Amino acid sequence: MEVDDLRQRLEHERQALPLSDKRLHSLTIDYQKVDAALEWQQQSEFNHLICFSDPLYPPLLKQLSDPPTVLFVKGCIEALVLPYLAIVGSRNASPGGLQVAYQLASEMSALGFGICSGMAMGIDGAAHKACVDRSQRTIAVLGTGIDTIYPRRHRQLYENIQQQGCILSEFWPDVGPFAGNFPKRNRIISGLSLGTLVVEACRKSGSLITARLAMEQGREVFAVPGSILGGYHQGCHDLLRDGAKLVETAADIVGELASLTAFHLEELALCHHIQLQQDEICHLPFSSLLASVGYEATTIDAVVEHSGKTIDLVLEQMLELELQGWVIAVPGGYVRVKRS
């Protein structure tokens, strides 16, 4: 992208943003930073600038009332268009909370969902690491500039995420850690995702901001319950009282997201510039099939009717779910496995 092209595009998109005149007037463009951003992009083939009108701009982010004008992305840019689940929670998570985040991220990624989080310590890091360990897609949304690794101890995770997914920020590359930027970051985490799962959170946890934003954006919100002793789960219990979906296993999430995932894929199918990898396409329908199988025997006819697919395709994909341990074949159909 050339300097004049980017300048013209930024000015055009500033005017096109769904904001008030007063808010638009406050969004002045620093063209010295534009030049610096273009220089940053040219430093590596894995550095990308994505403007609002760019075909690769995530379609779900466009639905926000205050979408980022420009996204800085490092890594696999094609990762931006997958259906995502946000997994967030306490920075000071318990060992049990870390285990639950890792397990749920592993299971959801096995079903074709990307995992989105904020690369913070605790729950965020565990969710990202599960995807890295299994070579699955994950997006880390930073509250700093794209080249600022925060926390520093996540340097290796920062590098690993770029191999299968990407690092993303709306802030210019030289922006360091600033407390006020992290809540802004949270709206992108929830905005990129079909739903947000809070694994462990006290009542003052920043992850509750992400959950609230997800509700305001019309996305699904999930929470993992826990012990009433101590404060690790108070925030999750408050979310459950406010209508969040209770989650014990990945199947609890899949059942709620199946229809949203199908709609998202239909929208992507209309975007001719988007080409998902074949293995990613093959895994995505599994979520809707799993959602159609109950914990009591479900006939194959019922699964076929629910999915709208041919019986041959359903049998093929149900076999894959059986091999992964999600369902068990029984006389007359299938039973969903209650995974702990």
Short mmCIF file of N, CA and C in Angstrom, two decimals, residues 83-184:
data_model
loop_
_atom_site.label_atom_id
_atom_site.label_comp_id
_atom_site.label_asym_id
_atom_site.label_seq_id
_atom_site.Cartn_x
_atom_site.Cartn_y
_atom_site.Cartn_z
N PRO A 83 -14.87 -18.40 12.44
CA PRO A 83 -15.74 -18.19 13.60
C PRO A 83 -14.91 -18.30 14.88
N TYR A 84 -15.03 -17.31 15.78
CA TYR A 84 -14.21 -17.29 16.99
C TYR A 84 -15.05 -17.35 18.25
N LEU A 85 -14.47 -17.96 19.27
CA LEU A 85 -14.98 -17.89 20.63
C LEU A 85 -13.94 -17.14 21.45
N ALA A 86 -14.35 -16.11 22.16
CA ALA A 86 -13.45 -15.42 23.07
C ALA A 86 -13.41 -16.16 24.41
N ILE A 87 -12.22 -16.39 24.92
CA ILE A 87 -12.06 -16.99 26.25
C ILE A 87 -11.23 -16.03 27.09
N VAL A 88 -11.82 -15.55 28.17
CA VAL A 88 -11.16 -14.56 29.02
C VAL A 88 -11.37 -14.94 30.48
N GLY A 89 -10.63 -14.26 31.36
CA GLY A 89 -10.76 -14.54 32.78
C GLY A 89 -9.65 -13.90 33.58
N SER A 90 -9.51 -14.35 34.80
CA SER A 90 -8.60 -13.74 35.76
C SER A 90 -7.13 -13.86 35.35
N ARG A 91 -6.37 -12.79 35.61
CA ARG A 91 -4.92 -12.87 35.44
C ARG A 91 -4.29 -13.73 36.52
N ASN A 92 -4.88 -13.70 37.71
CA ASN A 92 -4.37 -14.50 38.84
C ASN A 92 -5.24 -15.74 39.01
N ALA A 93 -5.30 -16.54 37.97
CA ALA A 93 -6.20 -17.69 37.95
C ALA A 93 -5.68 -18.82 38.83
N SER A 94 -6.60 -19.63 39.31
CA SER A 94 -6.25 -20.82 40.08
C SER A 94 -5.75 -21.90 39.13
N PRO A 95 -5.04 -22.90 39.64
CA PRO A 95 -4.62 -24.02 38.78
C PRO A 95 -5.81 -24.70 38.10
N GLY A 96 -6.93 -24.82 38.82
CA GLY A 96 -8.12 -25.42 38.22
C GLY A 96 -8.68 -24.57 37.10
N GLY A 97 -8.67 -23.24 37.28
CA GLY A 97 -9.16 -22.35 36.24
C GLY A 97 -8.31 -22.43 34.98
N LEU A 98 -6.99 -22.50 35.16
CA LEU A 98 -6.09 -22.63 34.02
C LEU A 98 -6.35 -23.94 33.27
N GLN A 99 -6.61 -25.00 34.02
CA GLN A 99 -6.87 -26.30 33.40
C GLN A 99 -8.17 -26.27 32.60
N VAL A 100 -9.20 -25.64 33.16
CA VAL A 100 -10.49 -25.56 32.47
C VAL A 100 -10.36 -24.73 31.19
N ALA A 101 -9.66 -23.60 31.27
CA ALA A 101 -9.48 -22.75 30.09
C ALA A 101 -8.73 -23.50 28.99
N TYR A 102 -7.69 -24.21 29.37
CA TYR A 102 -6.90 -24.97 28.41
C TYR A 102 -7.74 -26.07 27.76
N GLN A 103 -8.51 -26.78 28.57
CA GLN A 103 -9.32 -27.89 28.06
C GLN A 103 -10.42 -27.41 27.13
N LEU A 104 -11.14 -26.35 27.53
CA LEU A 104 -12.23 -25.86 26.70
C LEU A 104 -11.71 -25.25 25.39
N ALA A 105 -10.58 -24.56 25.46
CA ALA A 105 -9.98 -24.01 24.24
C ALA A 105 -9.56 -25.14 23.31
N SER A 106 -9.01 -26.21 23.87
CA SER A 106 -8.59 -27.35 23.06
C SER A 106 -9.78 -27.99 22.36
N GLU A 107 -10.87 -28.19 23.10
CA GLU A 107 -12.03 -28.87 22.54
C GLU A 107 -12.75 -27.99 21.51
N MET A 108 -12.85 -26.69 21.78
CA MET A 108 -13.52 -25.82 20.82
C MET A 108 -12.70 -25.67 19.54
N SER A 109 -11.39 -25.62 19.66
CA SER A 109 -10.55 -25.52 18.47
C SER A 109 -10.60 -26.81 17.66
N ALA A 110 -10.77 -27.94 18.34
CA ALA A 110 -10.89 -29.22 17.63
C ALA A 110 -12.17 -29.27 16.79
N LEU A 111 -13.16 -28.47 17.18
CA LEU A 111 -14.42 -28.42 16.44
C LEU A 111 -14.42 -27.33 15.36
N GLY A 112 -13.28 -26.67 15.17
CA GLY A 112 -13.17 -25.70 14.09
C GLY A 112 -13.29 -24.25 14.50
N PHE A 113 -13.49 -23.96 15.77
CA PHE A 113 -13.57 -22.58 16.23
C PHE A 113 -12.18 -22.04 16.52
N GLY A 114 -11.93 -20.80 16.09
CA GLY A 114 -10.73 -20.12 16.54
C GLY A 114 -10.95 -19.60 17.95
N ILE A 115 -9.87 -19.37 18.68
CA ILE A 115 -9.96 -18.84 20.03
C ILE A 115 -9.34 -17.45 20.06
N CYS A 116 -10.10 -16.50 20.58
CA CYS A 116 -9.66 -15.11 20.66
C CYS A 116 -9.50 -14.72 22.12
N SER A 117 -8.40 -14.04 22.45
CA SER A 117 -8.20 -13.58 23.81
C SER A 117 -7.21 -12.42 23.80
N GLY A 118 -6.77 -12.00 24.99
CA GLY A 118 -5.96 -10.79 25.10
C GLY A 118 -4.52 -10.98 25.46
N MET A 119 -4.02 -12.21 25.46
CA MET A 119 -2.62 -12.55 25.73
C MET A 119 -2.16 -12.08 27.11
N ALA A 120 -3.09 -11.89 28.04
CA ALA A 120 -2.72 -11.55 29.41
C ALA A 120 -2.27 -12.80 30.14
N MET A 121 -1.74 -12.62 31.34
CA MET A 121 -1.42 -13.77 32.17
C MET A 121 -2.70 -14.48 32.57
N GLY A 122 -2.58 -15.69 33.06
CA GLY A 122 -3.73 -16.42 33.56
C GLY A 122 -4.55 -17.09 32.49
N ILE A 123 -5.87 -16.86 32.53
CA ILE A 123 -6.81 -17.54 31.64
C ILE A 123 -6.50 -17.27 30.17
N ASP A 124 -6.21 -16.02 29.82
CA ASP A 124 -5.91 -15.68 28.43
C ASP A 124 -4.76 -16.53 27.90
N GLY A 125 -3.67 -16.56 28.66
CA GLY A 125 -2.49 -17.30 28.23
C GLY A 125 -2.76 -18.78 28.08
N ALA A 126 -3.54 -19.35 28.99
CA ALA A 126 -3.86 -20.78 28.92
C ALA A 126 -4.67 -21.10 27.67
N ALA A 127 -5.62 -20.22 27.32
CA ALA A 127 -6.44 -20.44 26.12
C ALA A 127 -5.60 -20.38 24.85
N HIS A 128 -4.73 -19.37 24.77
CA HIS A 128 -3.85 -19.27 23.60
C HIS A 128 -2.92 -20.49 23.51
N LYS A 129 -2.36 -20.89 24.65
CA LYS A 129 -1.39 -21.99 24.65
C LYS A 129 -2.02 -23.29 24.17
N ALA A 130 -3.29 -23.52 24.52
CA ALA A 130 -3.98 -24.73 24.06
C ALA A 130 -4.01 -24.78 22.54
N CYS A 131 -4.26 -23.64 21.91
CA CYS A 131 -4.30 -23.60 20.43
C CYS A 131 -2.91 -23.77 19.84
N VAL A 132 -1.92 -23.13 20.45
CA VAL A 132 -0.55 -23.25 19.96
C VAL A 132 -0.08 -24.70 20.04
N ASP A 133 -0.38 -25.36 21.16
CA ASP A 133 0.05 -26.75 21.35
C ASP A 133 -0.57 -27.68 20.32
N ARG A 134 -1.75 -27.32 19.80
CA ARG A 134 -2.46 -28.18 18.85
C ARG A 134 -2.46 -27.61 17.43
N SER A 135 -1.61 -26.59 17.21
CA SER A 135 -1.49 -25.98 15.89
C SER A 135 -2.84 -25.52 15.34
N GLN A 136 -3.63 -24.89 16.20
CA GLN A 136 -4.95 -24.38 15.81
C GLN A 136 -4.94 -22.86 15.80
N ARG A 137 -5.95 -22.28 15.15
CA ARG A 137 -6.02 -20.83 15.00
C ARG A 137 -6.32 -20.12 16.32
N THR A 138 -5.61 -19.02 16.57
CA THR A 138 -5.91 -18.17 17.72
C THR A 138 -5.50 -16.75 17.40
N ILE A 139 -6.25 -15.79 17.94
CA ILE A 139 -5.95 -14.37 17.77
C ILE A 139 -5.71 -13.76 19.13
N ALA A 140 -4.60 -13.02 19.26
CA ALA A 140 -4.31 -12.26 20.47
C ALA A 140 -4.52 -10.79 20.17
N VAL A 141 -5.46 -10.16 20.86
CA VAL A 141 -5.73 -8.74 20.67
C VAL A 141 -5.01 -7.96 21.77
N LEU A 142 -4.13 -7.06 21.37
CA LEU A 142 -3.29 -6.35 22.34
C LEU A 142 -3.90 -5.02 22.75
N GLY A 143 -3.60 -4.62 23.98
CA GLY A 143 -3.95 -3.29 24.47
C GLY A 143 -2.78 -2.35 24.36
N THR A 144 -1.78 -2.74 23.59
CA THR A 144 -0.57 -1.96 23.33
C THR A 144 -0.36 -1.89 21.82
N GLY A 145 0.72 -1.26 21.41
CA GLY A 145 1.10 -1.31 20.01
C GLY A 145 1.47 -2.73 19.62
N ILE A 146 1.41 -3.02 18.34
CA ILE A 146 1.59 -4.37 17.84
C ILE A 146 2.96 -4.94 18.15
N ASP A 147 3.98 -4.09 18.31
CA ASP A 147 5.34 -4.56 18.56
C ASP A 147 5.70 -4.57 20.04
N THR A 148 4.77 -4.18 20.89
CA THR A 148 5.03 -4.17 22.33
C THR A 148 4.50 -5.45 22.96
N ILE A 149 5.39 -6.25 23.49
CA ILE A 149 4.99 -7.53 24.10
C ILE A 149 4.69 -7.30 25.57
N TYR A 150 3.43 -7.48 25.93
CA TYR A 150 3.01 -7.26 27.32
C TYR A 150 1.99 -8.31 27.71
N PRO A 151 2.30 -9.07 28.78
CA PRO A 151 3.49 -9.04 29.63
C PRO A 151 4.72 -9.63 28.92
N ARG A 152 5.90 -9.21 29.35
CA ARG A 152 7.13 -9.61 28.69
C ARG A 152 7.36 -11.12 28.74
N ARG A 153 6.86 -11.76 29.80
CA ARG A 153 7.10 -13.21 29.93
C ARG A 153 6.33 -14.01 28.87
N HIS A 154 5.45 -13.33 28.13
CA HIS A 154 4.73 -14.00 27.05
C HIS A 154 5.41 -13.79 25.69
N ARG A 155 6.69 -13.48 25.69
CA ARG A 155 7.41 -13.27 24.43
C ARG A 155 7.33 -14.50 23.53
N GLN A 156 7.58 -15.69 24.09
CA GLN A 156 7.55 -16.89 23.27
C GLN A 156 6.14 -17.18 22.77
N LEU A 157 5.14 -16.95 23.62
CA LEU A 157 3.75 -17.15 23.21
C LEU A 157 3.41 -16.18 22.07
N TYR A 158 3.88 -14.95 22.18
CA TYR A 158 3.67 -13.93 21.15
C TYR A 158 4.21 -14.41 19.81
N GLU A 159 5.38 -15.01 19.82
CA GLU A 159 5.98 -15.51 18.59
C GLU A 159 5.22 -16.74 18.07
N ASN A 160 4.84 -17.63 18.99
CA ASN A 160 4.19 -18.87 18.57
C ASN A 160 2.80 -18.63 17.97
N ILE A 161 2.07 -17.67 18.52
CA ILE A 161 0.72 -17.39 18.03
C ILE A 161 0.75 -17.02 16.56
N GLN A 162 1.77 -16.32 16.12
CA GLN A 162 1.86 -15.86 14.74
C GLN A 162 2.03 -17.00 13.73
N GLN A 163 2.45 -18.17 14.22
CA GLN A 163 2.66 -19.30 13.30
C GLN A 163 1.35 -19.87 12.79
N GLN A 164 0.31 -19.87 13.62
CA GLN A 164 -0.98 -20.45 13.24
C GLN A 164 -2.11 -19.42 13.23
N GLY A 165 -1.90 -18.33 13.93
CA GLY A 165 -2.93 -17.30 14.02
C GLY A 165 -2.32 -15.94 13.81
N CYS A 166 -2.76 -14.97 14.60
CA CYS A 166 -2.19 -13.64 14.42
C CYS A 166 -2.29 -12.80 15.70
N ILE A 167 -1.44 -11.78 15.74
CA ILE A 167 -1.48 -10.74 16.77
C ILE A 167 -2.16 -9.54 16.14
N LEU A 168 -3.02 -8.86 16.90
CA LEU A 168 -3.81 -7.76 16.34
C LEU A 168 -3.87 -6.61 17.33
N SER A 169 -3.80 -5.38 16.79
CA SER A 169 -3.96 -4.20 17.64
C SER A 169 -4.50 -3.05 16.80
N GLU A 170 -5.26 -2.17 17.43
CA GLU A 170 -5.72 -0.95 16.75
C GLU A 170 -4.78 0.22 17.06
N PHE A 171 -3.81 0.00 17.95
CA PHE A 171 -2.92 1.07 18.37
C PHE A 171 -1.67 1.11 17.50
N TRP A 172 -1.12 2.30 17.31
CA TRP A 172 0.08 2.45 16.50
C TRP A 172 1.22 1.66 17.14
N PRO A 173 2.14 1.17 16.33
CA PRO A 173 3.16 0.23 16.82
C PRO A 173 3.97 0.69 18.02
N ASP A 174 4.15 2.03 18.21
CA ASP A 174 5.00 2.51 19.28
C ASP A 174 4.27 2.74 20.61
N VAL A 175 2.99 2.40 20.68
CA VAL A 175 2.21 2.63 21.90
C VAL A 175 2.55 1.58 22.96
N GLY A 176 2.93 2.05 24.15
CA GLY A 176 3.24 1.14 25.25
C GLY A 176 2.04 0.85 26.12
N PRO A 177 2.23 0.09 27.19
CA PRO A 177 1.12 -0.25 28.09
C PRO A 177 0.52 0.98 28.76
N PHE A 178 -0.79 1.10 28.68
CA PHE A 178 -1.53 2.20 29.32
C PHE A 178 -2.87 1.63 29.75
N ALA A 179 -3.19 1.80 31.03
CA ALA A 179 -4.36 1.14 31.61
C ALA A 179 -5.64 1.45 30.84
N GLY A 180 -5.79 2.68 30.36
CA GLY A 180 -7.02 3.06 29.69
C GLY A 180 -7.24 2.39 28.34
N ASN A 181 -6.18 1.82 27.78
CA ASN A 181 -6.31 1.18 26.46
C ASN A 181 -6.83 -0.25 26.53
N PHE A 182 -6.73 -0.88 27.68
CA PHE A 182 -7.13 -2.29 27.76
C PHE A 182 -8.65 -2.48 27.68
N PRO A 183 -9.45 -1.61 28.32
CA PRO A 183 -10.90 -1.74 28.09
C PRO A 183 -11.29 -1.51 26.62
N LYS A 184 -10.57 -0.61 25.92
CA LYS A 184 -10.84 -0.41 24.48
C LYS A 184 -10.51 -1.69 23.72
#
